[in-house]
Amino acid sequence: MLRAALELFGRDGVAGTTLSALRAASGVSVGSFYHHFAGKEQVAEALFVECIAMYQEAFLAELKAHDGARGAVSGAVAFHVRWCKEHPDRARFMFTERPAASAALDERNKAFYREVWSWWRVQARHGALIGVDGTTAFVLWLGPAQELCRMWLNGQSAEPSARQIEWLSEAAWRSLGADHDR
Amino acid sequence: MLRAALELFGRDGVAGTTLSALRAASGVSVGSFYHHFAGKEQVAEALFVECIAMYQEAFLAELKAHDGARGAVSGAVAFHVRWCKEHPDRARFMFTERPAASAALDERNKAFYREVWSWWRVQARHGALIGVDGTTAFVLWLGPAQELCRMWLNGQSAEPSARQIEWLSEAAWRSLGADHDR
DNA sequence: GGGCGTTTTGGAATAATGTTCTAGGTGGTT
DNA sequence: AACCACCTAGAACATTATTCCAAAACGCCC
């Protein structure tokens, strides 16, 4: 059910997929559907939380797999694109839908940002990364990769190539690393 | 009418605004509405074209206002954020909605990209900008600014500050400019 | 100003879609 | 077998988009 919903939501958007389509794709009756979910929106919300949890967990693992700031910064960029390639349905869904405000989601996001940000501050204190606010750091770090994936998933550009990922990784380090002259 | 639609579409999304809301906000009757537009979606499409035309025109003007590559690259980043601040409804609408494929839109986009890209190639041939494909250049150039604006318009971060814009402008130049050692 | 064709408006009728409700079925427990 | 909690099915209902036609407004010619 959730699997079918993911594909439909990714292709047509939450608003664009009818309940009939959902039911046809997953073979559940109206009553059954409403027994398990409060409605279409709630399915979308559950899916959203699931996707973002999956992404954030993998992101943190990637971060911890590197011990130098340079490797982590570049690695995270490559990771972001890789994750989108491996889970295109989830990525398309996450980038397209604007989730309704949800306490569970806020909680999760806050915990994620806290963890990433504390890592960042340690690196910055060591003189490996520049000291900027979290938002600026985030958009410089993953903004280009995010935009590249978005364009690809929207059909506006080709699938990101290894060479492009290299460019983006290097650029991120050039923007965020503090250990070269400036 | 289009003005009211813009605000509602920006706030609630196209799918989230009912026709009644649209009619209440603009004071037109059902028949009148369907006489002028083929439906809700078509209003969205018309709005989308209008917004993107406005943006692209202003972007090209900004580009031509600089004669050095450095000023143009940095200026465009600042311009992007400035434009979003000046037209938050339009920006929110453009960043949120996935427009249906439209020949008019494709035509316009192609012309825009052609123009920007030809400017880019001239600068690259002069040795002022790096030689990369258009997509990579675009995401490195405006990806961070775009992501920053998106976060702000989605209420996930504060309004972009002058300091943030400076950071992004500098980073864009550091990524794209070719006249410093590398 | 008065007819007359065209454009525009208004709102009832219709269609599509999301949600609720109720009657029943299923499987496990005693 | 009787009971009970959970689940399924689909008809009934509510909301919303769209169609349709009659009437009003408009522009134009005489």
mmCIF file of N, CA and C in Angstrom, chain A residues 29-73:
data_model
loop_
_atom_site.group_PDB
_atom_site.id
_atom_site.type_symbol
_atom_site.label_atom_id
_atom_site.label_comp_id
_atom_site.label_asym_id
_atom_site.label_seq_id
_atom_site.Cartn_x
_atom_site.Cartn_y
_atom_site.Cartn_z
ATOM 1 N N SER A 29 -10.096 -1.936 -0.338
ATOM 2 C CA SER A 29 -11.410 -1.333 -0.508
ATOM 3 C C SER A 29 -11.462 0.003 0.231
ATOM 4 N N VAL A 30 -12.513 0.753 -0.065
ATOM 5 C CA VAL A 30 -12.671 2.063 0.567
ATOM 6 C C VAL A 30 -12.647 1.919 2.086
ATOM 7 N N GLY A 31 -13.476 1.011 2.579
ATOM 8 C CA GLY A 31 -13.584 0.856 4.026
ATOM 9 C C GLY A 31 -12.260 0.474 4.653
ATOM 10 N N SER A 32 -11.592 -0.441 4.018
ATOM 11 C CA SER A 32 -10.311 -0.890 4.546
ATOM 12 C C SER A 32 -9.325 0.275 4.612
ATOM 13 N N PHE A 33 -9.309 1.034 3.543
ATOM 14 C CA PHE A 33 -8.400 2.169 3.508
ATOM 15 C C PHE A 33 -8.637 3.107 4.687
ATOM 16 N N TYR A 34 -9.905 3.474 4.871
ATOM 17 C CA TYR A 34 -10.209 4.440 5.924
ATOM 18 C C TYR A 34 -10.148 3.827 7.315
ATOM 19 N N HIS A 35 -10.091 2.509 7.353
ATOM 20 C CA HIS A 35 -9.869 1.898 8.668
ATOM 21 C C HIS A 35 -8.419 2.097 9.114
ATOM 22 N N HIS A 36 -7.510 2.048 8.175
ATOM 23 C CA HIS A 36 -6.081 2.119 8.518
ATOM 24 C C HIS A 36 -5.543 3.546 8.510
ATOM 25 N N PHE A 37 -6.098 4.401 7.672
ATOM 26 C CA PHE A 37 -5.590 5.767 7.552
ATOM 27 C C PHE A 37 -6.724 6.764 7.743
ATOM 28 N N ALA A 38 -6.366 7.925 8.236
ATOM 29 C CA ALA A 38 -7.380 8.961 8.422
ATOM 30 C C ALA A 38 -7.766 9.580 7.091
ATOM 31 N N GLY A 39 -6.949 9.443 6.079
ATOM 32 C CA GLY A 39 -7.243 10.035 4.783
ATOM 33 C C GLY A 39 -5.999 10.060 3.932
ATOM 34 N N LYS A 40 -6.154 10.610 2.742
ATOM 35 C CA LYS A 40 -5.045 10.633 1.799
ATOM 36 C C LYS A 40 -3.864 11.405 2.378
ATOM 37 N N GLU A 41 -4.169 12.537 2.978
ATOM 38 C CA GLU A 41 -3.113 13.404 3.499
ATOM 39 C C GLU A 41 -2.282 12.693 4.556
ATOM 40 N N GLN A 42 -2.976 11.906 5.365
ATOM 41 C CA GLN A 42 -2.246 11.247 6.443
ATOM 42 C C GLN A 42 -1.308 10.194 5.898
ATOM 43 N N VAL A 43 -1.691 9.565 4.796
ATOM 44 C CA VAL A 43 -0.779 8.631 4.142
ATOM 45 C C VAL A 43 0.473 9.379 3.679
ATOM 46 N N ALA A 44 0.238 10.522 3.083
ATOM 47 C CA ALA A 44 1.360 11.315 2.600
ATOM 48 C C ALA A 44 2.272 11.690 3.768
ATOM 49 N N GLU A 45 1.670 12.065 4.859
ATOM 50 C CA GLU A 45 2.480 12.474 6.010
ATOM 51 C C GLU A 45 3.315 11.305 6.519
ATOM 52 N N ALA A 46 2.669 10.139 6.647
ATOM 53 C CA ALA A 46 3.409 8.969 7.122
ATOM 54 C C ALA A 46 4.563 8.646 6.187
ATOM 55 N N LEU A 47 4.271 8.719 4.894
ATOM 56 C CA LEU A 47 5.318 8.440 3.918
ATOM 57 C C LEU A 47 6.454 9.439 4.048
ATOM 58 N N PHE A 48 6.066 10.690 4.214
ATOM 59 C CA PHE A 48 7.075 11.739 4.305
ATOM 60 C C PHE A 48 8.003 11.487 5.474
ATOM 61 N N VAL A 49 7.424 11.177 6.606
ATOM 62 C CA VAL A 49 8.250 10.915 7.789
ATOM 63 C C VAL A 49 9.161 9.722 7.537
ATOM 64 N N GLU A 50 8.599 8.690 6.935
ATOM 65 C CA GLU A 50 9.416 7.504 6.657
ATOM 66 C C GLU A 50 10.611 7.851 5.769
ATOM 67 N N CYS A 51 10.337 8.613 4.704
ATOM 68 C CA CYS A 51 11.399 8.962 3.766
ATOM 69 C C CYS A 51 12.464 9.812 4.435
ATOM 70 N N ILE A 52 12.026 10.809 5.151
ATOM 71 C CA ILE A 52 12.999 11.727 5.729
ATOM 72 C C ILE A 52 13.818 11.023 6.799
ATOM 73 N N ALA A 53 13.209 10.099 7.503
ATOM 74 C CA ALA A 53 13.965 9.342 8.504
ATOM 75 C C ALA A 53 15.037 8.506 7.816
ATOM 76 N N MET A 54 14.634 7.871 6.731
ATOM 77 C CA MET A 54 15.590 7.041 5.986
ATOM 78 C C MET A 54 16.762 7.890 5.493
ATOM 79 N N TYR A 55 16.446 9.038 4.930
ATOM 80 C CA TYR A 55 17.494 9.911 4.413
ATOM 81 C C TYR A 55 18.416 10.384 5.523
ATOM 82 N N GLN A 56 17.824 10.879 6.583
ATOM 83 C CA GLN A 56 18.627 11.478 7.650
ATOM 84 C C GLN A 56 19.532 10.453 8.312
ATOM 85 N N GLU A 57 19.001 9.254 8.492
ATOM 86 C CA GLU A 57 19.808 8.199 9.098
ATOM 87 C C GLU A 57 21.035 7.910 8.233
ATOM 88 N N ALA A 58 20.776 7.761 6.926
ATOM 89 C CA ALA A 58 21.884 7.462 6.013
ATOM 90 C C ALA A 58 22.866 8.626 5.951
ATOM 91 N N PHE A 59 22.343 9.829 6.031
ATOM 92 C CA PHE A 59 23.219 10.999 5.984
ATOM 93 C C PHE A 59 24.166 11.006 7.181
ATOM 94 N N LEU A 60 23.615 10.752 8.342
ATOM 95 C CA LEU A 60 24.453 10.759 9.553
ATOM 96 C C LEU A 60 25.496 9.641 9.490
ATOM 97 N N ALA A 61 25.088 8.494 8.945
ATOM 98 C CA ALA A 61 26.056 7.400 8.809
ATOM 99 C C ALA A 61 27.199 7.830 7.895
ATOM 100 N N GLU A 62 26.846 8.487 6.807
ATOM 101 C CA GLU A 62 27.874 8.958 5.870
ATOM 102 C C GLU A 62 28.829 9.924 6.574
ATOM 103 N N LEU A 63 28.238 10.821 7.357
ATOM 104 C CA LEU A 63 29.054 11.819 8.049
ATOM 105 C C LEU A 63 30.063 11.134 8.960
ATOM 106 N N LYS A 64 29.586 10.118 9.668
ATOM 107 C CA LYS A 64 30.449 9.440 10.648
ATOM 108 C C LYS A 64 31.463 8.518 9.980
ATOM 109 N N ALA A 65 31.251 8.231 8.705
ATOM 110 C CA ALA A 65 32.182 7.336 8.015
ATOM 111 C C ALA A 65 33.489 8.041 7.657
ATOM 112 N N HIS A 66 33.488 9.353 7.771
ATOM 113 C CA HIS A 66 34.707 10.112 7.458
ATOM 114 C C HIS A 66 35.267 10.687 8.746
ATOM 115 N N ASP A 67 36.581 10.789 8.829
ATOM 116 C CA ASP A 67 37.066 11.473 10.024
ATOM 117 C C ASP A 67 37.626 12.859 9.728
ATOM 118 N N GLY A 68 37.904 13.151 8.472
ATOM 119 C CA GLY A 68 38.336 14.501 8.146
ATOM 120 C C GLY A 68 37.172 15.331 7.650
ATOM 121 N N ALA A 69 37.247 16.648 7.844
ATOM 122 C CA ALA A 69 36.165 17.523 7.395
ATOM 123 C C ALA A 69 36.048 17.477 5.879
ATOM 124 N N ARG A 70 37.180 17.467 5.201
ATOM 125 C CA ARG A 70 37.140 17.501 3.741
ATOM 126 C C ARG A 70 36.394 16.287 3.179
ATOM 127 N N GLY A 71 36.761 15.130 3.670
ATOM 128 C CA GLY A 71 36.096 13.923 3.187
ATOM 129 C C GLY A 71 34.617 13.930 3.491
ATOM 130 N N ALA A 72 34.268 14.421 4.660
ATOM 131 C CA ALA A 72 32.863 14.428 5.056
ATOM 132 C C ALA A 72 32.055 15.398 4.192
ATOM 133 N N VAL A 73 32.617 16.583 3.972
ATOM 134 C CA VAL A 73 31.891 17.581 3.189
ATOM 135 C C VAL A 73 31.692 17.077 1.769
#
